[in-house]
Amino acid sequence: MSETSITSETPSAAAPLPRPGDFAVVHMDGDTGRLIRIGQWLNGDGFADYEHAFLLVGDGEVIEAEPGGARQASLTEYTGRLIRWSTGRFELTNDQRAAVIAAARGYLKVPYSFLDYAALAAHRFRLPGSTLLRGYVADTRHQICSQLVDQCYQDAGIKLFDDGRWTGYVTPADLGRLLC
């Protein structure tokens, strides 16, 4: 586990610096953060500490899914926030890191989907239509931030979850639990 705050402070010598291809989870404030917390609560995650996830692609840039669609942004947008990184948790080769980044770039502009949270919650509550829900959640033409991270790793041949879950059935809280 690597947990850092993007501030002017010098990181601890014990905490390795994030590398391109690593992912992170972070707490989000505001209306979007509240909506995600509710979605995660409906999904059975409780009120988790992390509502957002993104991938480091290098040069201080991240790729993230958010309401306007997947985009590349500066990591400095998270200055002052406590970020939990995957650094050191998953041993990735340089080729795997490059594949994760290439996958992330391929998902730029993919629309965000609050409906994915509804589909995840419907599955959790075992509502009828599981086949349709499964296909909707697995569809990569719309993603929430955690699905983007998980899908990029899958596209690079790395399975973050080995618990039989549906493809795309992942929340920021799920990613956060991987890093505890």
PDB file of C-alpha atoms in Angstrom:
ATOM      1  CA  MET A   1       0.000   0.000   0.000  1.00  0.00           C
ATOM      2  CA  SER A   2       1.181   3.446  -0.788  1.00  0.00           C
ATOM      3  CA  GLU A   3      -0.757   6.398   0.554  1.00  0.00           C
ATOM      4  CA  THR A   4       0.362   9.891  -0.259  1.00  0.00           C
ATOM      5  CA  SER A   5      -1.002  13.367  -0.324  1.00  0.00           C
ATOM      6  CA  ILE A   6      -0.220  15.470  -3.336  1.00  0.00           C
ATOM      7  CA  THR A   7       1.162  18.473  -1.499  1.00  0.00           C
ATOM      8  CA  SER A   8       4.406  20.372  -1.352  1.00  0.00           C
ATOM      9  CA  GLU A   9       5.632  18.043   1.407  1.00  0.00           C
ATOM     10  CA  THR A  10       8.366  15.560   0.602  1.00  0.00           C
ATOM     11  CA  PRO A  11       7.012  11.975   0.451  1.00  0.00           C
ATOM     12  CA  SER A  12       8.239   9.517   3.046  1.00  0.00           C
ATOM     13  CA  ALA A  13      11.339   7.558   2.043  1.00  0.00           C
ATOM     14  CA  ALA A  14       9.385   4.372   2.858  1.00  0.00           C
ATOM     15  CA  ALA A  15       6.609   5.156   0.381  1.00  0.00           C
ATOM     16  CA  PRO A  16       7.590   4.362  -3.222  1.00  0.00           C
ATOM     17  CA  LEU A  17       6.649   6.978  -5.795  1.00  0.00           C
ATOM     18  CA  PRO A  18       3.742   6.093  -8.080  1.00  0.00           C
ATOM     19  CA  ARG A  19       4.737   4.905 -11.541  1.00  0.00           C
ATOM     20  CA  PRO A  20       2.881   5.140 -14.848  1.00  0.00           C
ATOM     21  CA  GLY A  21       0.320   2.344 -14.989  1.00  0.00           C
ATOM     22  CA  ASP A  22      -0.405   2.503 -11.249  1.00  0.00           C
ATOM     23  CA  PHE A  23      -3.934   3.327 -10.178  1.00  0.00           C
ATOM     24  CA  ALA A  24      -5.189   5.298  -7.215  1.00  0.00           C
ATOM     25  CA  VAL A  25      -8.344   5.901  -5.225  1.00  0.00           C
ATOM     26  CA  VAL A  26      -9.268   9.211  -3.624  1.00  0.00           C
ATOM     27  CA  HIS A  27     -12.086  10.731  -1.570  1.00  0.00           C
ATOM     28  CA  MET A  28     -14.352  13.107  -3.493  1.00  0.00           C
ATOM     29  CA  ASP A  29     -16.307  15.985  -2.007  1.00  0.00           C
ATOM     30  CA  GLY A  30     -19.272  17.816  -3.482  1.00  0.00           C
ATOM     31  CA  ASP A  31     -22.437  16.616  -5.177  1.00  0.00           C
ATOM     32  CA  THR A  32     -20.686  14.044  -7.366  1.00  0.00           C
ATOM     33  CA  GLY A  33     -18.919  12.529  -4.361  1.00  0.00           C
ATOM     34  CA  ARG A  34     -22.243  12.324  -2.483  1.00  0.00           C
ATOM     35  CA  LEU A  35     -23.965  10.630  -5.423  1.00  0.00           C
ATOM     36  CA  ILE A  36     -21.151   8.091  -5.698  1.00  0.00           C
ATOM     37  CA  ARG A  37     -21.255   7.409  -1.942  1.00  0.00           C
ATOM     38  CA  ILE A  38     -24.987   6.705  -2.250  1.00  0.00           C
ATOM     39  CA  GLY A  39     -24.366   4.430  -5.254  1.00  0.00           C
ATOM     40  CA  GLN A  40     -21.676   2.541  -3.357  1.00  0.00           C
ATOM     41  CA  TRP A  41     -23.947   2.262  -0.313  1.00  0.00           C
ATOM     42  CA  LEU A  42     -26.714   0.806  -2.497  1.00  0.00           C
ATOM     43  CA  ASN A  43     -24.134  -1.608  -3.870  1.00  0.00           C
ATOM     44  CA  GLY A  44     -23.338  -2.862  -0.369  1.00  0.00           C
ATOM     45  CA  ASP A  45     -20.067  -1.008   0.105  1.00  0.00           C
ATOM     46  CA  GLY A  46     -21.369   1.080   2.992  1.00  0.00           C
ATOM     47  CA  PHE A  47     -20.142   4.652   3.058  1.00  0.00           C
ATOM     48  CA  ALA A  48     -16.636   3.954   1.809  1.00  0.00           C
ATOM     49  CA  ASP A  49     -13.675   6.301   2.106  1.00  0.00           C
ATOM     50  CA  TYR A  50     -12.990   6.409  -1.632  1.00  0.00           C
ATOM     51  CA  GLU A  51     -15.357   7.608  -4.341  1.00  0.00           C
ATOM     52  CA  HIS A  52     -13.014   8.041  -7.286  1.00  0.00           C
ATOM     53  CA  ALA A  53     -10.276   6.123  -9.084  1.00  0.00           C
ATOM     54  CA  PHE A  54      -7.814   7.011 -11.830  1.00  0.00           C
ATOM     55  CA  LEU A  55      -4.709   5.757 -13.645  1.00  0.00           C
ATOM     56  CA  LEU A  56      -1.343   7.498 -13.744  1.00  0.00           C
ATOM     57  CA  VAL A  57      -0.181   7.732 -17.351  1.00  0.00           C
ATOM     58  CA  GLY A  58       3.044   9.671 -16.783  1.00  0.00           C
ATOM     59  CA  ASP A  59       4.329  13.246 -16.691  1.00  0.00           C
ATOM     60  CA  GLY A  60       1.979  14.094 -13.821  1.00  0.00           C
ATOM     61  CA  GLU A  61      -1.070  13.149 -15.895  1.00  0.00           C
ATOM     62  CA  VAL A  62      -3.939  10.781 -15.091  1.00  0.00           C
ATOM     63  CA  ILE A  63      -6.770   9.268 -17.083  1.00  0.00           C
ATOM     64  CA  GLU A  64     -10.092   9.125 -15.296  1.00  0.00           C
ATOM     65  CA  ALA A  65     -13.767   8.556 -16.021  1.00  0.00           C
ATOM     66  CA  GLU A  66     -15.984  11.336 -14.785  1.00  0.00           C
ATOM     67  CA  PRO A  67     -19.422  12.788 -15.618  1.00  0.00           C
ATOM     68  CA  GLY A  68     -18.150  14.555 -18.771  1.00  0.00           C
ATOM     69  CA  GLY A  69     -16.562  11.334 -20.054  1.00  0.00           C
ATOM     70  CA  ALA A  70     -13.116   9.776 -19.718  1.00  0.00           C
ATOM     71  CA  ARG A  71     -10.398  12.396 -19.883  1.00  0.00           C
ATOM     72  CA  GLN A  72      -6.726  13.046 -19.334  1.00  0.00           C
ATOM     73  CA  ALA A  73      -6.054  15.512 -16.519  1.00  0.00           C
ATOM     74  CA  SER A  74      -3.279  16.821 -14.332  1.00  0.00           C
ATOM     75  CA  LEU A  75      -2.600  15.008 -11.083  1.00  0.00           C
ATOM     76  CA  THR A  76      -2.317  18.465  -9.511  1.00  0.00           C
ATOM     77  CA  GLU A  77      -6.139  18.577  -9.537  1.00  0.00           C
ATOM     78  CA  TYR A  78      -5.875  16.337  -6.460  1.00  0.00           C
ATOM     79  CA  THR A  79      -3.413  18.550  -4.586  1.00  0.00           C
ATOM     80  CA  GLY A  80      -4.005  18.326  -0.850  1.00  0.00           C
ATOM     81  CA  ARG A  81      -6.086  15.145  -1.014  1.00  0.00           C
ATOM     82  CA  LEU A  82      -5.055  11.872   0.501  1.00  0.00           C
ATOM     83  CA  ILE A  83      -4.497   9.436  -2.359  1.00  0.00           C
ATOM     84  CA  ARG A  84      -4.090   5.696  -1.928  1.00  0.00           C
ATOM     85  CA  TRP A  85      -1.895   4.268  -4.712  1.00  0.00           C
ATOM     86  CA  SER A  86      -1.522   0.729  -6.006  1.00  0.00           C
ATOM     87  CA  THR A  87       2.250   1.295  -6.150  1.00  0.00           C
ATOM     88  CA  GLY A  88       4.062  -1.781  -4.855  1.00  0.00           C
ATOM     89  CA  ARG A  89       0.811  -3.742  -4.453  1.00  0.00           C
ATOM     90  CA  PHE A  90       0.877  -5.192  -7.968  1.00  0.00           C
ATOM     91  CA  GLU A  91       4.188  -6.057  -9.580  1.00  0.00           C
ATOM     92  CA  LEU A  92       3.884  -4.898 -13.171  1.00  0.00           C
ATOM     93  CA  THR A  93       6.417  -5.316 -15.930  1.00  0.00           C
ATOM     94  CA  ASN A  94       7.254  -2.341 -18.138  1.00  0.00           C
ATOM     95  CA  ASP A  95       5.278  -4.005 -20.951  1.00  0.00           C
ATOM     96  CA  GLN A  96       2.233  -4.393 -18.696  1.00  0.00           C
ATOM     97  CA  ARG A  97       2.495  -0.766 -17.598  1.00  0.00           C
ATOM     98  CA  ALA A  98       2.647   0.323 -21.242  1.00  0.00           C
ATOM     99  CA  ALA A  99      -0.384  -1.871 -22.042  1.00  0.00           C
ATOM    100  CA  VAL A 100      -2.412  -0.376 -19.156  1.00  0.00           C
ATOM    101  CA  ILE A 101      -1.587   3.143 -20.364  1.00  0.00           C
ATOM    102  CA  ALA A 102      -2.401   2.296 -23.998  1.00  0.00           C
ATOM    103  CA  ALA A 103      -5.737   0.837 -22.906  1.00  0.00           C
ATOM    104  CA  ALA A 104      -6.517   3.957 -20.860  1.00  0.00           C
ATOM    105  CA  ARG A 105      -5.772   6.210 -23.817  1.00  0.00           C
ATOM    106  CA  GLY A 106      -8.136   4.065 -25.900  1.00  0.00           C
ATOM    107  CA  TYR A 107     -11.002   4.843 -23.513  1.00  0.00           C
ATOM    108  CA  LEU A 108     -10.596   8.631 -23.635  1.00  0.00           C
ATOM    109  CA  LYS A 109     -13.957  10.336 -24.220  1.00  0.00           C
ATOM    110  CA  VAL A 110     -15.956   7.189 -23.332  1.00  0.00           C
ATOM    111  CA  PRO A 111     -19.106   8.489 -21.605  1.00  0.00           C
ATOM    112  CA  TYR A 112     -19.584   8.211 -17.854  1.00  0.00           C
ATOM    113  CA  SER A 113     -22.509   6.143 -16.626  1.00  0.00           C
ATOM    114  CA  PHE A 114     -24.338   6.808 -13.378  1.00  0.00           C
ATOM    115  CA  LEU A 115     -26.687   4.067 -14.628  1.00  0.00           C
ATOM    116  CA  ASP A 116     -23.883   1.566 -14.027  1.00  0.00           C
ATOM    117  CA  TYR A 117     -24.295   2.213 -10.296  1.00  0.00           C
ATOM    118  CA  ALA A 118     -28.023   1.462 -10.654  1.00  0.00           C
ATOM    119  CA  ALA A 119     -27.242  -1.741 -12.548  1.00  0.00           C
ATOM    120  CA  LEU A 120     -24.686  -2.778  -9.914  1.00  0.00           C
ATOM    121  CA  ALA A 121     -27.228  -2.137  -7.155  1.00  0.00           C
ATOM    122  CA  ALA A 122     -29.953  -4.029  -9.037  1.00  0.00           C
ATOM    123  CA  HIS A 123     -27.630  -7.017  -9.299  1.00  0.00           C
ATOM    124  CA  ARG A 124     -26.820  -6.809  -5.599  1.00  0.00           C
ATOM    125  CA  PHE A 125     -30.536  -6.816  -4.736  1.00  0.00           C
ATOM    126  CA  ARG A 126     -31.074  -9.706  -7.169  1.00  0.00           C
ATOM    127  CA  LEU A 127     -33.672  -7.862  -9.205  1.00  0.00           C
ATOM    128  CA  PRO A 128     -34.951  -9.607 -12.344  1.00  0.00           C
ATOM    129  CA  GLY A 129     -33.089  -9.116 -15.584  1.00  0.00           C
ATOM    130  CA  SER A 130     -29.655 -10.369 -14.540  1.00  0.00           C
ATOM    131  CA  THR A 131     -28.660 -11.251 -18.094  1.00  0.00           C
ATOM    132  CA  LEU A 132     -29.454  -7.747 -19.328  1.00  0.00           C
ATOM    133  CA  LEU A 133     -27.757  -6.163 -16.298  1.00  0.00           C
ATOM    134  CA  ARG A 134     -24.656  -8.295 -16.756  1.00  0.00           C
ATOM    135  CA  GLY A 135     -24.324  -7.188 -20.369  1.00  0.00           C
ATOM    136  CA  TYR A 136     -24.931  -3.541 -19.486  1.00  0.00           C
ATOM    137  CA  VAL A 137     -22.318  -3.508 -16.717  1.00  0.00           C
ATOM    138  CA  ALA A 138     -19.744  -5.272 -18.919  1.00  0.00           C
ATOM    139  CA  ASP A 139     -20.270  -2.867 -21.843  1.00  0.00           C
ATOM    140  CA  THR A 140     -17.187  -0.646 -22.179  1.00  0.00           C
ATOM    141  CA  ARG A 141     -19.018   2.060 -24.183  1.00  0.00           C
ATOM    142  CA  HIS A 142     -19.905   3.707 -20.848  1.00  0.00           C
ATOM    143  CA  GLN A 143     -17.950   3.439 -17.614  1.00  0.00           C
ATOM    144  CA  ILE A 144     -17.593   4.675 -14.096  1.00  0.00           C
ATOM    145  CA  CYS A 145     -14.074   5.455 -12.906  1.00  0.00           C
ATOM    146  CA  SER A 146     -13.446   2.114 -11.204  1.00  0.00           C
ATOM    147  CA  GLN A 147     -14.652   0.194 -14.250  1.00  0.00           C
ATOM    148  CA  LEU A 148     -12.189   2.155 -16.371  1.00  0.00           C
ATOM    149  CA  VAL A 149      -9.298   1.193 -14.075  1.00  0.00           C
ATOM    150  CA  ASP A 150     -10.331  -2.470 -13.899  1.00  0.00           C
ATOM    151  CA  GLN A 151     -10.922  -2.691 -17.662  1.00  0.00           C
ATOM    152  CA  CYS A 152      -7.535  -1.159 -18.498  1.00  0.00           C
ATOM    153  CA  TYR A 153      -5.842  -3.752 -16.310  1.00  0.00           C
ATOM    154  CA  GLN A 154      -7.905  -6.536 -17.907  1.00  0.00           C
ATOM    155  CA  ASP A 155      -7.017  -5.241 -21.374  1.00  0.00           C
ATOM    156  CA  ALA A 156      -3.353  -5.515 -20.313  1.00  0.00           C
ATOM    157  CA  GLY A 157      -3.909  -9.114 -19.192  1.00  0.00           C
ATOM    158  CA  ILE A 158      -3.967  -8.343 -15.456  1.00  0.00           C
ATOM    159  CA  LYS A 159      -6.862  -9.538 -13.358  1.00  0.00           C
ATOM    160  CA  LEU A 160      -7.354  -7.368 -10.269  1.00  0.00           C
ATOM    161  CA  PHE A 161     -10.211  -9.491  -8.909  1.00  0.00           C
ATOM    162  CA  ASP A 162     -10.288 -13.266  -8.785  1.00  0.00           C
ATOM    163  CA  ASP A 163     -13.602 -13.714  -7.004  1.00  0.00           C
ATOM    164  CA  GLY A 164     -15.923 -14.650  -9.878  1.00  0.00           C
ATOM    165  CA  ARG A 165     -17.518 -11.210 -10.128  1.00  0.00           C
ATOM    166  CA  TRP A 166     -19.103 -10.004 -13.337  1.00  0.00           C
ATOM    167  CA  THR A 167     -16.896  -8.081 -15.729  1.00  0.00           C
ATOM    168  CA  GLY A 168     -17.235  -4.409 -14.805  1.00  0.00           C
ATOM    169  CA  TYR A 169     -18.745  -5.127 -11.389  1.00  0.00           C
ATOM    170  CA  VAL A 170     -16.304  -2.890  -9.505  1.00  0.00           C
ATOM    171  CA  THR A 171     -16.638   0.305  -7.480  1.00  0.00           C
ATOM    172  CA  PRO A 172     -13.984   2.699  -6.161  1.00  0.00           C
ATOM    173  CA  ALA A 173     -14.535   1.086  -2.745  1.00  0.00           C
ATOM    174  CA  ASP A 174     -13.688  -2.338  -4.258  1.00  0.00           C
ATOM    175  CA  LEU A 175     -10.409  -0.928  -5.582  1.00  0.00           C
ATOM    176  CA  GLY A 176      -9.750   0.720  -2.238  1.00  0.00           C
ATOM    177  CA  ARG A 177     -10.154  -2.623  -0.448  1.00  0.00           C
ATOM    178  CA  LEU A 178      -7.488  -4.112  -2.738  1.00  0.00           C
ATOM    179  CA  LEU A 179      -5.064  -1.514  -1.401  1.00  0.00           C
ATOM    180  CA  CYS A 180      -5.673  -2.022   2.330  1.00  0.00           C
TER     181      CYS A 180
END
